C-alpha positions as CSV (number, residue, x, y, z in Angstrom):
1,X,2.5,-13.2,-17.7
2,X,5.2,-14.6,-15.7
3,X,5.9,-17.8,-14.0
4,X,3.5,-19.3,-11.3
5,X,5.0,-17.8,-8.0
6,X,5.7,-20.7,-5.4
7,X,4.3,-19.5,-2.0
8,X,5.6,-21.5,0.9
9,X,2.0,-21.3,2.6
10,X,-1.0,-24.1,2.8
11,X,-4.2,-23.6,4.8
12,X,-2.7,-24.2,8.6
13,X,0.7,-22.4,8.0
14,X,-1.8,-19.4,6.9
15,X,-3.7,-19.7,10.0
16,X,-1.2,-20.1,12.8
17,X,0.7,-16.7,10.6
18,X,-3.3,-14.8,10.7
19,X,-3.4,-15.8,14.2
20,X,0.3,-14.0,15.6
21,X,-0.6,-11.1,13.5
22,X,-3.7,-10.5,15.1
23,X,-2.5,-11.2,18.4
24,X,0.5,-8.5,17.9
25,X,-2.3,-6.0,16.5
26,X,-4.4,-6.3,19.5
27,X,-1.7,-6.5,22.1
28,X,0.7,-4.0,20.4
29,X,-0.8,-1.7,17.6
30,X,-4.9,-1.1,18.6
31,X,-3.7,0.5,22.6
32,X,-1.4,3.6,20.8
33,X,-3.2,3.7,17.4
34,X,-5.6,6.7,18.8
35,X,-2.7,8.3,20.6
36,X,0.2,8.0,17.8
37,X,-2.5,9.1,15.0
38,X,-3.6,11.9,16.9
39,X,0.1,13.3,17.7
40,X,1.1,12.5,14.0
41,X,3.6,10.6,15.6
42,X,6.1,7.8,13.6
43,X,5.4,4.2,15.3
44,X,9.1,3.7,15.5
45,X,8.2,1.1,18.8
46,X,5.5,-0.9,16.3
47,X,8.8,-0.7,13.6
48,X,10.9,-2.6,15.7
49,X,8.0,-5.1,16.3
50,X,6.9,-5.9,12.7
51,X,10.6,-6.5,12.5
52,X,10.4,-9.5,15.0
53,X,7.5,-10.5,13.4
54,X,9.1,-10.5,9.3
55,X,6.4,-8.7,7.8
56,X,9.0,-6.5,6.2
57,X,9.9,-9.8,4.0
58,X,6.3,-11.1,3.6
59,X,6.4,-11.6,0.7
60,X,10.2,-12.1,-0.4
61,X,11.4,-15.3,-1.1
62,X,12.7,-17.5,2.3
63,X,15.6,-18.0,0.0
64,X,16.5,-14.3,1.2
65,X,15.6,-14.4,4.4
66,X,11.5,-13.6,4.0
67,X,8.4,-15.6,5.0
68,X,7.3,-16.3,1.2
69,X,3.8,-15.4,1.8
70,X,1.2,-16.1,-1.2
71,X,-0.4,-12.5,-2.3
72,X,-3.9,-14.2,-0.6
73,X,-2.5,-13.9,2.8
74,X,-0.7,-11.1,2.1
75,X,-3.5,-9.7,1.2
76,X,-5.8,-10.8,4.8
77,X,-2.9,-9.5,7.0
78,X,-3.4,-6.2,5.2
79,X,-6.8,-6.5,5.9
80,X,-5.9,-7.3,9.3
81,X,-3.9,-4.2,9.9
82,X,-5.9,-1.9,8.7
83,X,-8.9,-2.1,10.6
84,X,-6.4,-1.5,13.4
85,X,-4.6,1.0,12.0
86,X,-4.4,1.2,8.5
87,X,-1.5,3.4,8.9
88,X,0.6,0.5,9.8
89,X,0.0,-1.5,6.9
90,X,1.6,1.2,5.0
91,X,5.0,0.9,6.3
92,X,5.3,-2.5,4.6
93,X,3.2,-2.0,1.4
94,X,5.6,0.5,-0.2
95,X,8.8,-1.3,1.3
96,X,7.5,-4.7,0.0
97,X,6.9,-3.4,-4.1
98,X,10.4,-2.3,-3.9
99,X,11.9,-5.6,-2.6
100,X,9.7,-7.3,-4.9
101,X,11.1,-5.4,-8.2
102,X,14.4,-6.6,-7.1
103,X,13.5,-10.0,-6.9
104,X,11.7,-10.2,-9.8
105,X,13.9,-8.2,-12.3
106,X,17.2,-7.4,-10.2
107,X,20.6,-9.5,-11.1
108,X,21.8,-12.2,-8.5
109,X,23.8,-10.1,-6.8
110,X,21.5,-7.1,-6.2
111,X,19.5,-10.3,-4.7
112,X,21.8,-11.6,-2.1
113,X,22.7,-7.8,-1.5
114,X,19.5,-6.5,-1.1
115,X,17.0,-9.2,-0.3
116,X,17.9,-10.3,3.0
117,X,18.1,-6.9,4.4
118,X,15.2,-5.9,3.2
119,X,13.6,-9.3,5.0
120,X,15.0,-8.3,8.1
121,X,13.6,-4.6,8.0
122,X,17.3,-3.5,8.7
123,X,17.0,-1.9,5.5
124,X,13.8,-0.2,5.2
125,X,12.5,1.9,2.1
126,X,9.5,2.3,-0.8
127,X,9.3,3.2,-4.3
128,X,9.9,6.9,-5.7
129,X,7.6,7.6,-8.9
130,X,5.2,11.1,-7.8
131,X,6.5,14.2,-9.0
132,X,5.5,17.2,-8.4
133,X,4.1,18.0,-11.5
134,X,3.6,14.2,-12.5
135,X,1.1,11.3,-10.5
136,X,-1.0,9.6,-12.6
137,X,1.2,10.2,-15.7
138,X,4.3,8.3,-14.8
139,X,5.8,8.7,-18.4
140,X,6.2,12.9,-17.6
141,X,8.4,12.2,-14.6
142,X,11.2,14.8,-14.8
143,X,14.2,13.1,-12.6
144,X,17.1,12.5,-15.0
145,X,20.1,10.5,-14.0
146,X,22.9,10.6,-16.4
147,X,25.4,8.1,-16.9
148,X,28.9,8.7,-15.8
149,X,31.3,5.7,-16.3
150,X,30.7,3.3,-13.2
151,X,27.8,5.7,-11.5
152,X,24.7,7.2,-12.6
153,X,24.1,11.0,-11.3
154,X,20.5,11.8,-10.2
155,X,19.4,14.9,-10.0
156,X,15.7,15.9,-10.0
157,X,12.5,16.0,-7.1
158,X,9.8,13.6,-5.8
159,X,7.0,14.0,-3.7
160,X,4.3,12.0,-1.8
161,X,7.0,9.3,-1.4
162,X,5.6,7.3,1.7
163,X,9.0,5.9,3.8
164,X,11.1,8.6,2.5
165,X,11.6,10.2,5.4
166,X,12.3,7.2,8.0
167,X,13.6,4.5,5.6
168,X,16.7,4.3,4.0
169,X,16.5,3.1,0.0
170,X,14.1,3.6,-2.2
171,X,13.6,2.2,-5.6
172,X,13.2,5.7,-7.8
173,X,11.6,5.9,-11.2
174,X,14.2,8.2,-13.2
175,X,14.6,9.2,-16.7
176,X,17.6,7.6,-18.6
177,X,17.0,8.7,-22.0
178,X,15.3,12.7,-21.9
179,X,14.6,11.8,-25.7
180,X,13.2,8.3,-26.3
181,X,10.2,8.0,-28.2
182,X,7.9,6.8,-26.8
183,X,9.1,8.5,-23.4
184,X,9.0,5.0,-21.7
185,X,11.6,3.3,-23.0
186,X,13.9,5.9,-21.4
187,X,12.6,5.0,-18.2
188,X,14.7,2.9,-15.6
189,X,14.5,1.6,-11.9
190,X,17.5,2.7,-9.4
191,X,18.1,2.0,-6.5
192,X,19.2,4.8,-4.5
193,X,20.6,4.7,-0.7
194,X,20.5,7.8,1.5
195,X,23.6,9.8,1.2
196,X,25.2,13.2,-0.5
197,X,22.8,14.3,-3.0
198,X,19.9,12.9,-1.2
199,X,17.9,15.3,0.7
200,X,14.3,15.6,2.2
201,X,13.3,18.5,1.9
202,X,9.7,18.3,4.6
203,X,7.5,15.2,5.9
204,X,4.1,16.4,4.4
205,X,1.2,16.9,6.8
206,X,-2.1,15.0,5.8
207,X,-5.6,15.2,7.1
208,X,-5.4,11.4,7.4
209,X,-2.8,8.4,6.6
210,X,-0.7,10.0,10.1
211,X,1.9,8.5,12.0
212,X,4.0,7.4,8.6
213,X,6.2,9.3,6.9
214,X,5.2,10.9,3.7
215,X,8.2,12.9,2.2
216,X,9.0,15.5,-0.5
217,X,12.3,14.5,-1.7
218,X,15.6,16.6,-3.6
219,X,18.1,15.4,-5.6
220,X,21.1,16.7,-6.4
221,X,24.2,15.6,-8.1
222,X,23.5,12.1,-6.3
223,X,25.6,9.8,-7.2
224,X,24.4,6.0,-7.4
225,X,26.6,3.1,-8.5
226,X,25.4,1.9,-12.1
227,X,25.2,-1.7,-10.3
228,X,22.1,-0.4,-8.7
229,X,20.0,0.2,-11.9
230,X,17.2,-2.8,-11.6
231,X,17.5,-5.1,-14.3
232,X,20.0,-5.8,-17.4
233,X,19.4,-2.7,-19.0
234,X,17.7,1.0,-19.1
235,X,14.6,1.5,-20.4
236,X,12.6,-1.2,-18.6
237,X,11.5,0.9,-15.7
238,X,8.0,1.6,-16.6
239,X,7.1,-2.0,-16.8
240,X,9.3,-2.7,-13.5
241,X,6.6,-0.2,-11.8
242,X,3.6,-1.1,-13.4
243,X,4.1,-4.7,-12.5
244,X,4.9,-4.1,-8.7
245,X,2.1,-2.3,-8.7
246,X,-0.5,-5.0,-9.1
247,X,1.0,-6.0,-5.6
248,X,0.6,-2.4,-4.6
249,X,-2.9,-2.3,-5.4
250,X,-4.2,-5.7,-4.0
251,X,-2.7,-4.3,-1.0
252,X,-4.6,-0.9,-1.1
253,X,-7.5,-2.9,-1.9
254,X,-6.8,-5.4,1.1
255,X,-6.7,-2.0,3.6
256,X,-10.3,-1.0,1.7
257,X,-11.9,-4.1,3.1
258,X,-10.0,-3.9,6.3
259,X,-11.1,-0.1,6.7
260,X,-15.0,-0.7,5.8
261,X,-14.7,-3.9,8.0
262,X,-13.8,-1.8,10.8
263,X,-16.7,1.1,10.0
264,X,-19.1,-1.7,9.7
265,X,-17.9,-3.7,12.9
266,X,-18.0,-0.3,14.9
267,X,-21.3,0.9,13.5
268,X,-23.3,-2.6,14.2
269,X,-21.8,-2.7,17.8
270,X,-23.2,0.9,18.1
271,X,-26.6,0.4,16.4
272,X,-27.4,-2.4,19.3
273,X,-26.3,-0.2,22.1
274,X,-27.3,3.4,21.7
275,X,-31.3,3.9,22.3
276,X,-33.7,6.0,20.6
277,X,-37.5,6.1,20.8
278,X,-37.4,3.1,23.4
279,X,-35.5,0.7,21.5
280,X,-31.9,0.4,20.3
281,X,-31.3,2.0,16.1
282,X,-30.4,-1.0,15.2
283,X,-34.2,-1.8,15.4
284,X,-35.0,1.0,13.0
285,X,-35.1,0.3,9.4
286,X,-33.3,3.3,8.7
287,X,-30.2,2.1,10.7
288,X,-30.9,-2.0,8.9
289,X,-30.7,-0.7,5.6
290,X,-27.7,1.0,6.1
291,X,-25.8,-1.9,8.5
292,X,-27.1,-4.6,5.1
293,X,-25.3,-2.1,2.8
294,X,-22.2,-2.2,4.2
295,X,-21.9,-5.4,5.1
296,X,-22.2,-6.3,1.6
297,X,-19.8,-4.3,0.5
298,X,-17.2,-5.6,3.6
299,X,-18.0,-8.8,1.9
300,X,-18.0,-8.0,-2.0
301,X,-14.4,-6.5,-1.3
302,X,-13.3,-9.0,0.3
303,X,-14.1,-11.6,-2.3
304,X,-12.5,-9.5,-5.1
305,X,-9.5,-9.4,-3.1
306,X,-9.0,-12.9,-3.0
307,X,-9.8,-13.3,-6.8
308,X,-6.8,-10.9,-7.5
309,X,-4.8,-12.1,-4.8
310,X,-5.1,-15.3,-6.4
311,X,-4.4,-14.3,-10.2
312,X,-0.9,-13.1,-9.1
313,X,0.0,-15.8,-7.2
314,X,-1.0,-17.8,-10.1
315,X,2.0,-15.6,-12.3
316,X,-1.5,-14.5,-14.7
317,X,-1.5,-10.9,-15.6
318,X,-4.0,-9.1,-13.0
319,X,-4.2,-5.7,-13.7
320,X,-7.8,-6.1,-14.0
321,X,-8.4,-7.9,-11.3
322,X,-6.4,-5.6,-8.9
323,X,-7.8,-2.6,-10.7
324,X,-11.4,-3.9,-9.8
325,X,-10.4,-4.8,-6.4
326,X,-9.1,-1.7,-5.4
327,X,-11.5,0.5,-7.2
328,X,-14.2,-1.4,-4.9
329,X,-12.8,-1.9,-1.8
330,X,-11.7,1.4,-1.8
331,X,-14.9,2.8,-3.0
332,X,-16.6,0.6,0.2
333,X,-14.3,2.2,2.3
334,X,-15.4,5.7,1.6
335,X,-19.1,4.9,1.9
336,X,-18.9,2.6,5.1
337,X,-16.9,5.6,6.9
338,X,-19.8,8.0,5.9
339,X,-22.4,6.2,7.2
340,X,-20.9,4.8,10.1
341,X,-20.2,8.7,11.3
342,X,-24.2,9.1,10.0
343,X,-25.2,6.2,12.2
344,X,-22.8,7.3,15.4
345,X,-24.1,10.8,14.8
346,X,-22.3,13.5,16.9
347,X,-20.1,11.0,18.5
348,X,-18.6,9.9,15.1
349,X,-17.8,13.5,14.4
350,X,-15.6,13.2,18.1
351,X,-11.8,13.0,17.8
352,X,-12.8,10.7,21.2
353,X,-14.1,7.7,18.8
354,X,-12.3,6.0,15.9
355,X,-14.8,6.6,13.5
356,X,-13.7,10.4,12.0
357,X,-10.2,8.8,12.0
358,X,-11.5,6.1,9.7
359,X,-13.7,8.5,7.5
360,X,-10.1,10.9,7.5
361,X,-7.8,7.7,6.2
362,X,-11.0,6.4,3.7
363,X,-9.9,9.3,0.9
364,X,-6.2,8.3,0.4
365,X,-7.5,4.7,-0.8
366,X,-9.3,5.9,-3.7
367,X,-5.9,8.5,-4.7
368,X,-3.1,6.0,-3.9
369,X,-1.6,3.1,-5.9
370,X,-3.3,5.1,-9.2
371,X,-6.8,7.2,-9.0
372,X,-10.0,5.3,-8.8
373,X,-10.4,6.9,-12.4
374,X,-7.6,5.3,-13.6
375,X,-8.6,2.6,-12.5
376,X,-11.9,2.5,-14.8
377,X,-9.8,2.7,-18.0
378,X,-7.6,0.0,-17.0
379,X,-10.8,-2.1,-16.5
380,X,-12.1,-1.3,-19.7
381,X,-9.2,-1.1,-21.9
382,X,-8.2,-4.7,-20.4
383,X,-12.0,-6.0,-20.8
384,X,-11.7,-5.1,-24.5
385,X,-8.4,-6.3,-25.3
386,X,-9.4,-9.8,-23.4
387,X,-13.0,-10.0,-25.3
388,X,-12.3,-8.4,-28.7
389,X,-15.7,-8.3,-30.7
């Protein structure tokens, strides 16, 4: 599916780019995660600074002003990030599917509009698909825009849409055609700037995920200029989504393994320092068994990462791949924050440590980017059709 994407990285061009983003996490992002996360307070500062760096155009083309990053490093600064502050990673992930449906389906001109804006992180936004009354089940989405001459008008309601808030485009999933059958060839891709007719209505509050902005969005009688439907026609939307979101979840998955790296890393350092009965936990088997099961799981998600990381970057269809990456990774996540809060005791149940931060973020991994569940059919329907009996 697709053409083999170019990335502009080789092996030392990944390192020196590894090497400035953990430098910037450590110097700018790890000294006001705790104190941002606990005020649910937007990292406008860190904004301005992943700006400077061009991780807003990771991964678009340096023909538009972006880096041109491969989905394999992409993938390890996400990693990176998140056990930092997986929060951060979000403020790109979103932004980056929607600059990558323009670049793969968008005309020319929404390019050389868009692109370079985008890249620069003056022009900041996600995609729009959760409804109120629609997540998983992207074909019931309700918003309707209706073609009128030179513009379409929008009018409908999403929610959960992370950047919706502080950024200012996103690319929203709409219903062209309120009859096709099957409902998604009515389906289409617009891109929608903040003006009259766009409202947000609250920034939700979340028990983890905090600092970013996660919107519930209205609207009404907004118009958008029909030159800002993505691609040459309606009706394509659904595949638009469905293929930004492999990107989406390698991404997710990247944050899994960066969120049970971090449980794990905090947990062993832990284990060797607090005492009990005369010799450090880490001594007791109880404490080994648990340290050996999540570092394998650090290193299994890691490794499927990579293997779908690599599949897009080689232009092959990896919805598998990404669906078994993120359903692990984000599965390991969930289970490393557990039993590093088992293995810190009281003092992982402490707003004062990271660790009930990290079991707090864990959940979202296995909701967003499509439901662990989900996932599991995906697997199986794509193992089938590949190996037919």
């Amino acid at each position: 599916m697709g053409a083999k994407r170019q990335p502009r990285t080789d092996d030392s061009d990944e390192a020196l780019i590894l090497q400035s983003v953990e430098r910037f996490l450590e110097r700018e992002v790890r000294p006001v995660a705790h104190q941002l996360e606990a005020a649910d307070e937007y990292p406008a500062g860190i904004v301005e600074k992943l700006k400077k760096l061009g991780l807003f155009g990771a991964t678009i083309a340096q023909e538009y002003g972006g880096l041109g990053l491969s989905a394999v490093t992409y993938a390890r600064i996400c990693e990176l990030t998140s056990a930092v502050w997986m929060s951060v990673a979000g403020l790109f992930n979103s932004h980056l599917i929607m600059a990558a449906a323009v670049q793969r389906f968008g005309s020319e001109e929404q390019k050389r509009k868009y692109l370079p804006r985008f890249a620069s992180g003056e022009l900041r936004g996600g995609v729009a698909l959760t409804e109120p009354d629609c997540g998983t089940d992207l074909q019931a989405v309700r918003t309707h825009a209706r073609r009128d001459g030179g513009h379409y008008i929008v009018n409908g309601a999403k929610t959960w849409i992370t950047n919706g808030a502080e950024g200012g485009i996103l690319a929203v999933l709409v219903k062209t055609d309120l009859h096709a059958n099957p409902p998604h060839r009515g389906m289409s891709l617009l891109l929608v700037e903040k003006g009259p007719g766009f409202k947000v209505a609250r920034k939700l509050p979340k028990m983890g995920y905090r600092g970013i902005d996660t919107a519930e969005l209205v609207f009404e009688d907004c118009k958008v200029p029909a030159a800002n439907l993505i691609g040459a026609e309606d009706g394509r939307g659904l595949q638009q989504v469905l293929n930004g979101l492999e990107l989406g979840r390698i991404n997710v998955a990247a944050r899994g393994a960066g969120l049970a790296r971090a449980c794990l890393d905090e947990a062993l350092r832990y284990a060797q320092t607090r005492k009990t009965f005369g010799k450090p936990i880490a001594e007791h088997q109880a404490i080994q068994i648990k340290l050996a099961d999540m570092a394998t799981r650090v290193e299994a998600a890691r490794l499927l990462v990579d293997s779908a990381a690599r599949a897009y970057d080689a232009g092959r269809r990896c919805d598998m791949e990404a669906g078994m990456a993120k359903l692990f990774a984000t599965e390991a996540a969930l289970e490393n924050s557990l039993e590093a809060m088992r293995i810190h005791g009281a003092y992982g149940y402490s707003k004062e440590f990271n660790i009930e931060r990290y079991y707090r973020d864990a959940p979202l991994l296995a909701i967003g980017e499509g439901t662990n569940e989900l996932q599991r059919i995906i697997i199986a329907r794509e193992l089938v059709k590949r190996h037919p009996a």
